[in-house]
Short mmCIF file of C-alpha atoms in Angstrom, two decimals:
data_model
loop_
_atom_site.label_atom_id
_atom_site.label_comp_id
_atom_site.label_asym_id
_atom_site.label_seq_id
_atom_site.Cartn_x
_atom_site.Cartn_y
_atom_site.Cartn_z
CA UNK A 251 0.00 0.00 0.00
CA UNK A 252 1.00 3.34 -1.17
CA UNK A 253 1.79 6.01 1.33
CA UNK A 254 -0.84 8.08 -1.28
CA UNK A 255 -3.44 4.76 -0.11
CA UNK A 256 -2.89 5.93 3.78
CA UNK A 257 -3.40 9.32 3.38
CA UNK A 258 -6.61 8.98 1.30
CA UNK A 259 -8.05 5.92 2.22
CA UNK A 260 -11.37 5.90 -0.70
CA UNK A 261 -11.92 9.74 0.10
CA UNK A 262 -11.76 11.17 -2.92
CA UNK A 263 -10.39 10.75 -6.21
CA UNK A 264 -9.30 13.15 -8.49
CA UNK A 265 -9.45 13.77 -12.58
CA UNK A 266 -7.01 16.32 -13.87
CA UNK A 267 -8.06 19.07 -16.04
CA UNK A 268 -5.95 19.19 -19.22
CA UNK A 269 -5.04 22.24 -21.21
CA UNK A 270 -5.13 20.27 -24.72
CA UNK A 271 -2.55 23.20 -26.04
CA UNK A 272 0.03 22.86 -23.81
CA UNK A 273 -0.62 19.42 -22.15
CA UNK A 274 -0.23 21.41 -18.59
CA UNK A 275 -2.52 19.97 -15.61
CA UNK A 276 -4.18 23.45 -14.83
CA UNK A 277 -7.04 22.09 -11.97
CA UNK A 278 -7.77 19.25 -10.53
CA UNK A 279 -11.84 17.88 -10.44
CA UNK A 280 -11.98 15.88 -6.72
CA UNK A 281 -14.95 13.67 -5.51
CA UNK A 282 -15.68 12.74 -2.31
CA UNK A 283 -15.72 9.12 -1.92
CA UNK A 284 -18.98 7.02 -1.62
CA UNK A 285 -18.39 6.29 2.04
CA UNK A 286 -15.45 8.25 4.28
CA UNK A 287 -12.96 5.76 6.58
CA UNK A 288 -14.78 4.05 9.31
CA UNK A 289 -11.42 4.81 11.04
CA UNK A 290 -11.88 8.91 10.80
CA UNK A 291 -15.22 8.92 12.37
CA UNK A 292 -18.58 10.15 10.48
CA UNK A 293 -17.69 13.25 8.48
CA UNK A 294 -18.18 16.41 9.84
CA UNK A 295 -21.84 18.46 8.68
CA UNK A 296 -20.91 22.20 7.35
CA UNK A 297 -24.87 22.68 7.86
CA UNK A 298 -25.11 21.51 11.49
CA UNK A 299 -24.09 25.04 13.37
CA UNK A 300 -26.46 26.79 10.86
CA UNK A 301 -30.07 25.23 11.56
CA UNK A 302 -31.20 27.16 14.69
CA UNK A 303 -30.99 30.23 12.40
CA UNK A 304 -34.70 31.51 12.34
CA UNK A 305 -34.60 31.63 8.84
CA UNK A 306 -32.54 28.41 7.80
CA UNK A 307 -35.22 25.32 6.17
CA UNK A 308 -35.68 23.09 8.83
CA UNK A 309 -33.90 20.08 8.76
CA UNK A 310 -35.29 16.72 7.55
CA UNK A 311 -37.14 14.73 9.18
CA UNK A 312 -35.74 12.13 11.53
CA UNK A 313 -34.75 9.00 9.75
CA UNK A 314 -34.82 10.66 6.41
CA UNK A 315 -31.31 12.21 4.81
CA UNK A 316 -30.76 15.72 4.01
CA UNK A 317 -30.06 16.07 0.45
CA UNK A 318 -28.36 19.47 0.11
CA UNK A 319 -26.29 19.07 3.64
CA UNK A 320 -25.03 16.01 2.00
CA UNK A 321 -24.54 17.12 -1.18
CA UNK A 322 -22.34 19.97 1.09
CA UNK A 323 -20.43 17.26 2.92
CA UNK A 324 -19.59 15.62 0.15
CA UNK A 325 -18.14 18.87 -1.66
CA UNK A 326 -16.01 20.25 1.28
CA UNK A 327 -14.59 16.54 2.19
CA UNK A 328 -13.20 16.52 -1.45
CA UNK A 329 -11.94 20.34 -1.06
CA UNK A 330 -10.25 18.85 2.24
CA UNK A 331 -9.28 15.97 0.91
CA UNK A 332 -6.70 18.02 -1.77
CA UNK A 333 -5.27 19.92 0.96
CA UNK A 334 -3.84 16.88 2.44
CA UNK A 335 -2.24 16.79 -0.87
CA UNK A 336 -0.93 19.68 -0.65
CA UNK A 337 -2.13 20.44 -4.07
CA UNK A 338 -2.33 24.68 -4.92
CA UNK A 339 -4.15 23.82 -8.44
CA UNK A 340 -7.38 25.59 -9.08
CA UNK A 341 -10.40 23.17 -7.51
CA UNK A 342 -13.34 22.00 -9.10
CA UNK A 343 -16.14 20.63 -7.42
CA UNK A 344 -19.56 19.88 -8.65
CA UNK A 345 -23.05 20.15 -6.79
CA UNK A 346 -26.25 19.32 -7.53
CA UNK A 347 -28.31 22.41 -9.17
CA UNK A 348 -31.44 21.30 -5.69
CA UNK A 349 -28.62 21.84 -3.86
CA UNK A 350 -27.79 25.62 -4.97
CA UNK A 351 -31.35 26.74 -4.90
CA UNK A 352 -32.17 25.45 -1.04
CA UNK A 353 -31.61 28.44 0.30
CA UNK A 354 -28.91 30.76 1.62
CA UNK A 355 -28.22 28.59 4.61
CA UNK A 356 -27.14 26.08 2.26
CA UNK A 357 -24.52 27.92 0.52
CA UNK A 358 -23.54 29.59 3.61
CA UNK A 359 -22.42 26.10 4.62
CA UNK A 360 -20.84 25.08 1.79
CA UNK A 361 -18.36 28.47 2.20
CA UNK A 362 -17.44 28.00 5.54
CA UNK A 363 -17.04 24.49 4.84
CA UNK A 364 -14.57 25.45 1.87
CA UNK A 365 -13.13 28.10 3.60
CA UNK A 366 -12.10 25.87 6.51
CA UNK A 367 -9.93 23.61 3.65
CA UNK A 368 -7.76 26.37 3.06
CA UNK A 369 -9.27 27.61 0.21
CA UNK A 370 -10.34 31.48 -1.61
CA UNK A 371 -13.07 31.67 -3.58
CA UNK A 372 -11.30 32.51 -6.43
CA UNK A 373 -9.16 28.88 -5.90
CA UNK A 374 -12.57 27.48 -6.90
CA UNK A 375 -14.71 26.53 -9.68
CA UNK A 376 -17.99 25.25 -8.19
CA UNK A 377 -20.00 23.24 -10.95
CA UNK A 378 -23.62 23.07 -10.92
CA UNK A 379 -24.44 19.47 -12.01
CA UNK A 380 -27.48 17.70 -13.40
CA UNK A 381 -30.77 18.91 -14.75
CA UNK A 382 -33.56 20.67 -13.04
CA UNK A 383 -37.23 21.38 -13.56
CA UNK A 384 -37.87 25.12 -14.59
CA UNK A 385 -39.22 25.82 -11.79
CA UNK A 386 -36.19 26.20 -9.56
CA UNK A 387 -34.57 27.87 -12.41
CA UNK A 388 -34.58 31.40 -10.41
CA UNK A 389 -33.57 29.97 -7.69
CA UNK A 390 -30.47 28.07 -8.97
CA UNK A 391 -29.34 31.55 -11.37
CA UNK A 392 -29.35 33.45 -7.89
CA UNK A 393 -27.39 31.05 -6.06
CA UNK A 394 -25.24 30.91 -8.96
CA UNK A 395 -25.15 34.78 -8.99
CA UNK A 396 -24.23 35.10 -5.72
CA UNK A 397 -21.39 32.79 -5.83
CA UNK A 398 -19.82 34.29 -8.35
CA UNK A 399 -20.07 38.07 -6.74
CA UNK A 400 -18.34 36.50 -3.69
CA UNK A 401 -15.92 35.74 -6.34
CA UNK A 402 -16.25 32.11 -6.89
CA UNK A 403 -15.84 30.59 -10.40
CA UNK A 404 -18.79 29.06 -11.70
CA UNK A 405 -19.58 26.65 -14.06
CA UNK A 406 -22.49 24.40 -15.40
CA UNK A 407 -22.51 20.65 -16.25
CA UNK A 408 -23.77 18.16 -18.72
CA UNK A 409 -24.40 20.55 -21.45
CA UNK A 410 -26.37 18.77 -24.23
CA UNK A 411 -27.79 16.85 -22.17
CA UNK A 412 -28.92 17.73 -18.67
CA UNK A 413 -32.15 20.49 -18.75
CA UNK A 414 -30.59 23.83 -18.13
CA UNK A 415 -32.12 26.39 -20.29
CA UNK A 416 -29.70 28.21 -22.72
CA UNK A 417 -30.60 31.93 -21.94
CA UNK A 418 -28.94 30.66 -18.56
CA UNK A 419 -25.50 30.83 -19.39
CA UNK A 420 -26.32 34.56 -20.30
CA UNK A 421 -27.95 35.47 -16.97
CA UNK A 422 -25.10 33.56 -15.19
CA UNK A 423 -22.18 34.43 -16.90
CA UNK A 424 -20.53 31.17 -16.12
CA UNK A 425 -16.59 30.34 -16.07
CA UNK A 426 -16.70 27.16 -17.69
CA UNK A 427 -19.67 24.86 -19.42
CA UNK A 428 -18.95 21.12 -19.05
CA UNK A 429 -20.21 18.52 -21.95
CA UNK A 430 -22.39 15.84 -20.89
CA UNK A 431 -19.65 12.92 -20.71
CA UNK A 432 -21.67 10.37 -23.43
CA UNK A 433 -21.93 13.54 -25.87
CA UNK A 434 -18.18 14.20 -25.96
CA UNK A 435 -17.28 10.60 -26.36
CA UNK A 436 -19.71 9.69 -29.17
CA UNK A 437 -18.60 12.72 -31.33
CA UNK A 438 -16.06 11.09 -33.15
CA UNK A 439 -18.46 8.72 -34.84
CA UNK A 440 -21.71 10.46 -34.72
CA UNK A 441 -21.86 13.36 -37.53
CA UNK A 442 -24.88 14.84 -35.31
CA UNK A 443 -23.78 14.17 -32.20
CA UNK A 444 -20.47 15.91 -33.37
CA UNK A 445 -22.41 19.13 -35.09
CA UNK A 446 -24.32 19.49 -31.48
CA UNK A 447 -21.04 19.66 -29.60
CA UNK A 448 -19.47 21.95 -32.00
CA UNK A 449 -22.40 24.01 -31.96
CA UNK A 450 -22.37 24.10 -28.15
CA UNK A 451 -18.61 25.19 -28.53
CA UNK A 452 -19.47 27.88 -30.85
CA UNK A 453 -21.92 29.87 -28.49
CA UNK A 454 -19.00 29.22 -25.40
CA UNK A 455 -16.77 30.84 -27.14
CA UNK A 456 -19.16 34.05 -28.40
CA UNK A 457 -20.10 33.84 -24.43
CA UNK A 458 -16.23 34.21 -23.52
CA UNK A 459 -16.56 31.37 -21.52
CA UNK A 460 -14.62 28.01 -21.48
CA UNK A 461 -15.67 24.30 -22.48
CA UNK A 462 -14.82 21.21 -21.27
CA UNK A 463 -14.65 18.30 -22.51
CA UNK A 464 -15.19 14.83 -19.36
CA UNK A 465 -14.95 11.46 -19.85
CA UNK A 466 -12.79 10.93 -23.00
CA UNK A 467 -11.22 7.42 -23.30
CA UNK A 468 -9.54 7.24 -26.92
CA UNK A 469 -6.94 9.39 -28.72
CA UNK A 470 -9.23 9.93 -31.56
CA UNK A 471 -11.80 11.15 -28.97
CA UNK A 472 -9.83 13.93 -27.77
CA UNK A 473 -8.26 14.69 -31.36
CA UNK A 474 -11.50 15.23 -32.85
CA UNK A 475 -12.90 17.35 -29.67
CA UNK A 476 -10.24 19.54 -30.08
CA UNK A 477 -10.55 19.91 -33.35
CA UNK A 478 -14.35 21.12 -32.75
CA UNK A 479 -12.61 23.84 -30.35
CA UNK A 480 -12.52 22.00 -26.88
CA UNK A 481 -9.24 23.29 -24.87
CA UNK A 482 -9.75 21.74 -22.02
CA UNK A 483 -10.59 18.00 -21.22
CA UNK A 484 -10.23 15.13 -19.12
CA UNK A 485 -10.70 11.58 -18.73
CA UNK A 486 -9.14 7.91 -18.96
CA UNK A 487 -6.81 8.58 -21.83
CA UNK A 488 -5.76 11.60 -20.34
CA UNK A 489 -4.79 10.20 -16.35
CA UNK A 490 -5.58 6.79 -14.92
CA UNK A 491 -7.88 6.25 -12.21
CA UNK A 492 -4.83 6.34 -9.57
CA UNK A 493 -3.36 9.65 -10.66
CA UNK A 494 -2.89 12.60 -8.12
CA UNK A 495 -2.02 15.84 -8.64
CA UNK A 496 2.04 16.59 -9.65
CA UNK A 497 1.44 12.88 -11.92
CA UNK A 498 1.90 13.59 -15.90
CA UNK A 499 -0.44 13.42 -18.06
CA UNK A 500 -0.55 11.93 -21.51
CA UNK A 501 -2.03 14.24 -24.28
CA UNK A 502 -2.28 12.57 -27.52
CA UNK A 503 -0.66 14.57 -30.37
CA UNK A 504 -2.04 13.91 -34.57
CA UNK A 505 0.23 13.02 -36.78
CA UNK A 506 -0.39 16.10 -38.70
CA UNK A 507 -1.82 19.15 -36.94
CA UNK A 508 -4.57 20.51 -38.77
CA UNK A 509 -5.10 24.03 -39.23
CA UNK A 510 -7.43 25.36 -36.92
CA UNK A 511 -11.11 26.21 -38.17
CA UNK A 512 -12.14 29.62 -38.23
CA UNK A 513 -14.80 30.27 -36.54
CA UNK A 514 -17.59 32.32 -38.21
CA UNK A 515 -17.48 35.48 -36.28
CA UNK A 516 -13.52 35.44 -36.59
CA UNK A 517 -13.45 38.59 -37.88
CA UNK A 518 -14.39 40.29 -34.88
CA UNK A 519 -11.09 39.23 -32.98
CA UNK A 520 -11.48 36.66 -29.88
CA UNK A 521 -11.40 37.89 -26.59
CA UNK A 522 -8.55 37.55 -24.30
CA UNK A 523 -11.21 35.36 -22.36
CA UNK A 524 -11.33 32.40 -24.77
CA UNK A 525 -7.55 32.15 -23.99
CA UNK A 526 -8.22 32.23 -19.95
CA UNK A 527 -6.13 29.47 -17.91
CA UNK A 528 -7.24 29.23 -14.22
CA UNK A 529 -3.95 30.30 -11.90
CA UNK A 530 -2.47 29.08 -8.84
CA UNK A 531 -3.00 31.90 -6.36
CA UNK A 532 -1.31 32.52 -3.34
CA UNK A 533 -2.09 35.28 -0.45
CA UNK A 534 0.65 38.09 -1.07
CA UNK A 535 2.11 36.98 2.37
CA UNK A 536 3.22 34.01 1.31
CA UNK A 537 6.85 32.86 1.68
CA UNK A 538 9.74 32.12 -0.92
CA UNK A 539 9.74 28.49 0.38
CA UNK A 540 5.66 28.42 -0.10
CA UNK A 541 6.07 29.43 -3.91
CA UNK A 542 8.84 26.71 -4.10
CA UNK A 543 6.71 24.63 -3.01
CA UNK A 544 3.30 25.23 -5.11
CA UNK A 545 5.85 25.28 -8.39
CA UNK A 546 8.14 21.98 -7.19
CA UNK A 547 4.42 20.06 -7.42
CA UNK A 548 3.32 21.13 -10.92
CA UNK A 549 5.93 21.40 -13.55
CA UNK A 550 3.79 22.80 -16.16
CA UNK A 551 2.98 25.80 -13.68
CA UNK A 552 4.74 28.97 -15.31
CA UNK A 553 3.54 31.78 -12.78
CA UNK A 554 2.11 32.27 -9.77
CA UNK A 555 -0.09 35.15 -8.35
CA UNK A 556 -0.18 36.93 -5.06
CA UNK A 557 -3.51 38.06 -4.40
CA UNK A 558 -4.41 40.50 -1.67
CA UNK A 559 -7.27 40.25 0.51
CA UNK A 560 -9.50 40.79 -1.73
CA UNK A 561 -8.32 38.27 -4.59
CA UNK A 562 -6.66 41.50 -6.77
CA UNK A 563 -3.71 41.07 -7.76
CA UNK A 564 -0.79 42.15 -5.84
CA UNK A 565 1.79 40.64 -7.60
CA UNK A 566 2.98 37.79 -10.19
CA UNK A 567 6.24 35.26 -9.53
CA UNK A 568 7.22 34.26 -12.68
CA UNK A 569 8.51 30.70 -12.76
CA UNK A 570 12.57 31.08 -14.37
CA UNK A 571 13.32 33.92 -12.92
CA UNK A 572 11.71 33.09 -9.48
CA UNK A 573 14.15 29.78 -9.46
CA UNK A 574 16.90 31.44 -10.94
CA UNK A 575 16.79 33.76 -7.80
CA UNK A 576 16.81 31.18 -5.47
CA UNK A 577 19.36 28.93 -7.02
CA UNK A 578 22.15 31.89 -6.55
CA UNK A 579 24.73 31.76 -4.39
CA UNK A 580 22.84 31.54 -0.78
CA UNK A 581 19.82 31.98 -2.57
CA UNK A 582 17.23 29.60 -0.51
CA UNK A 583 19.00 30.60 2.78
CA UNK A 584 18.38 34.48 1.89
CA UNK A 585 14.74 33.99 0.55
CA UNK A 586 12.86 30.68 1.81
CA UNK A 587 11.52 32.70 4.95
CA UNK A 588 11.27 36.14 3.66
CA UNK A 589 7.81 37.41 1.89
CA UNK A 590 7.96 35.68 -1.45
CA UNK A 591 6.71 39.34 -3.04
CA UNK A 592 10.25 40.45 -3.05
CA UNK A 593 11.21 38.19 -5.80
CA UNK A 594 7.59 39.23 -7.38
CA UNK A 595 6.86 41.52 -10.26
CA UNK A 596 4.06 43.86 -10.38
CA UNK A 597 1.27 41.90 -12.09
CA UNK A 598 0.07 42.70 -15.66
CA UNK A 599 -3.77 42.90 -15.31
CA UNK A 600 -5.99 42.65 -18.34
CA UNK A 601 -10.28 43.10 -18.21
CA UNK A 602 -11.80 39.54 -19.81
CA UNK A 603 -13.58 41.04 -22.03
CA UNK A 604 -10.45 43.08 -24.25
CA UNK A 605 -9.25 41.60 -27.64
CA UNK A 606 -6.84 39.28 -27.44
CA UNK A 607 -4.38 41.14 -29.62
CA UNK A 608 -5.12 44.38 -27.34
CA UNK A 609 -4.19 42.05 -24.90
CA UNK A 610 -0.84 41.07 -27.15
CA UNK A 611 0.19 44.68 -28.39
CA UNK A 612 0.23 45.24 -23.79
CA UNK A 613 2.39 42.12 -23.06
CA UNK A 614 4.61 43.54 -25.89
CA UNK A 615 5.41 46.99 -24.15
CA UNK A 616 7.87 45.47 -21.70
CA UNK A 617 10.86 43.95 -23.51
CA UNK A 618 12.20 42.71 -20.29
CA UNK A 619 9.12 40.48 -19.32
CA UNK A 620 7.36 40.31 -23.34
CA UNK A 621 6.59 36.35 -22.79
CA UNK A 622 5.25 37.22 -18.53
CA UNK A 623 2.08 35.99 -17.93
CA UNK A 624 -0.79 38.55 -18.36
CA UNK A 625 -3.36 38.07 -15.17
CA UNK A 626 -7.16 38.86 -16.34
CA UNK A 627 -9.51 40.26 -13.77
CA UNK A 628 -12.97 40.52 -13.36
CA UNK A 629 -14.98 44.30 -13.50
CA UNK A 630 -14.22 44.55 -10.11
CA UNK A 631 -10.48 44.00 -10.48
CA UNK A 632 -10.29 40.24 -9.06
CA UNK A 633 -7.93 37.38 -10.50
CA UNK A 634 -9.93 35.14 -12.71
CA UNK A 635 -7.35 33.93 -14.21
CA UNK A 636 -3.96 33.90 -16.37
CA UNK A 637 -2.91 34.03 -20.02
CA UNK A 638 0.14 32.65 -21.37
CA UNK A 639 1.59 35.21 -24.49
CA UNK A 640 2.52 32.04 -26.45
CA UNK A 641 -1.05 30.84 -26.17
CA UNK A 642 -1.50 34.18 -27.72
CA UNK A 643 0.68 34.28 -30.35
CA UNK A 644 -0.69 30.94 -31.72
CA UNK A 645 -4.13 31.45 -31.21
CA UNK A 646 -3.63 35.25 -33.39
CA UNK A 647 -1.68 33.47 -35.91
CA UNK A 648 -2.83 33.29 -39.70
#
């Protein structure tokens, strides 16, 4: 037994999230476990020090389960179980749409919960999975409205599939739209299937919002759903079932790269949004030896940014020149303990919604740091994110 076995004994497992560009792990996807270790006691209820509120739902009746609190339970064991990993990758965690629209209380919980694993809102891209009958759909668009204010990430699942009414995404504004699993894998073979899922792609990317692609188990799978426009994907052929985050990953690359379609509003320019990464954030406290750390577990991280307490910004550690700095002469002993914004650079914020090649034409000002990653923020100035230049450059190209 693996000393990985011990520390997460059927918790949780975890699916990386692939960048299909640059075959970089940028989040991790964790699920509680079906049952937590009889030898760690019944898991702890988020919900429990929240019922007596005059205004909370009352609880369910005795002898009958609690959906939402264990929907809750489920979501901030798998949040806790990554921090005993040690993991700094962007989180996402689904939850059932009920769950989102029972009430305040409920997603009161579920931040506290989250909170107590160590993690900012911004760290986290909280899925809303599953179908749901129209009438909760006001409910679940102001619970999703609300988290994202508070400045979580927010995303919505099984798209093609699951009933969630289009003209949601536009009241919602989500961060990422996930395919319904089946969809994505029977593209390849399934002309229909395949025009549905580029279709789907087409209206993500005229949202500014991201797609991706679960569940894929064959290289011509993921070949074809990036061909359709799908950056981001996971699944079987991607990461076995015992990977954990700082294991590779195994993108399959064509033969021949085709040249990428254009996409029939091209001629307006994509957004700096469609090239969005999620970013490993740190608060601008943080240590030398805490950066060294975050960067020693991912190797395809190439920045890091120090947020303040409000998630802006304060500063970006760029990856070479971060290690180059501590790898001088006395180097770790000067640094390790000291704030780890010494060896930062100011950070290069640019709005989501700016062209991409307004977004280039910036990056180029600086000669010194041309190829830095640019940090984009929200209208209210908070880090959703990072873009690499060279993603940039290739995505502009003819």
């Amino acid at each position: 037994m693996s000393a990985l076995d011990v520390l997460l004994p059927a918790r949780a497992v975890f699916h990386p999230v692939v960048d299909l560009g640059s075959g970089a792990v940028v989040a991790v996807e964790a699920h509680a476990g079906p049952t937590a270790d009889p030898s760690a006691g019944p898991l702890p209820d988020p919900a429990a020090d929240l019922r007596p509120d005059p205004y909370a739902a009352p609880p369910a009746p005795a002898g009958r389960p609690d959906p939402a609190a264990h929907d809750v339970r489920r979501a901030v064991d798998a949040a806790g179980a990554a921090a005993e990993l040690g993991t700094r990758l962007p989180l996402l965690v689904g939850l059932r749409a009920e769950t989102l629209a029972a009430g305040e209380h409920v997603l009161s919980a579920l931040h506290r919960g989250l909170g107590s694993a160590g993690r900012r809102p911004n760290e986290i891209i909280l899925c809303a999975t599953g179908g749901f009958p129209p009438g909760i759909r006001p409910a679940v668009a102001a619970a999703l409205g609300g988290l994202r204010r508070a400045g979580y990430l927010v995303g919505l699942a099984g798209l093609g599939a699951a009933h969630a009414p289009l003209d949601l995404l536009a009241d919602v504004a989500p961060y990422l739209l996930k395919l319904d699993a089946d969809l994505a894998r029977r593209t390849p073979g399934e002309p229909r299937r395949s025009a549905l899922a580029g279709s789907l792609m087409d209206l993500a990317h005229r949202l500014e919002t991201h797609v991706l692609a679960p569940g894929l188990e064959t290289q011509d799978q993921v070949l074809h759903l990036r061909g359709l426009g799908a950056r981001l994907a996971q699944g079987p052929v991607l990461a076995g079932p015992e990977w954990r985050p700082g294991m590779p990953v195994s993108v399959p690359v064509a033969a021949r790269e085709e040249p990428a379609a254009r996409l029939p509003y091209a001629s307006l320019g994509p957004r700096v949004s469609e090239f969005t990464l999620p970013a490993i954030t740190l608060p601008h406290t943080a240590t030398a030896d805490e950066v060294l750390e975050a960067l020693n577990a991912e190797s395809g991280v190439t920045s890091i940014v120090l947020v303040d307490e409000r998630q802006r910004p304060y500063a970006t550690v760029d990856r070479t020149r971060f290690l180059l700095r501590l790898s001088g002469p006395y180097g770790h002993a000067l640094h390790a303990a000291r704030p780890a914004a010494r060896l930062a650079d100011r950070p290069r914020p640019v709005p989501r919604t700016v062209p991409a090649v307004a977004a280039l034409r910036a990056a180029g000002r600086e000669d010194e740091r041309v190829y830095d990653d640019l940090v984009v923020v929200d209208e209210v100035g908070r880090c959703l994110g990072i873009v690499r230049v060279a993603d940039l450059i290739r995505g502009l190209s003819p």
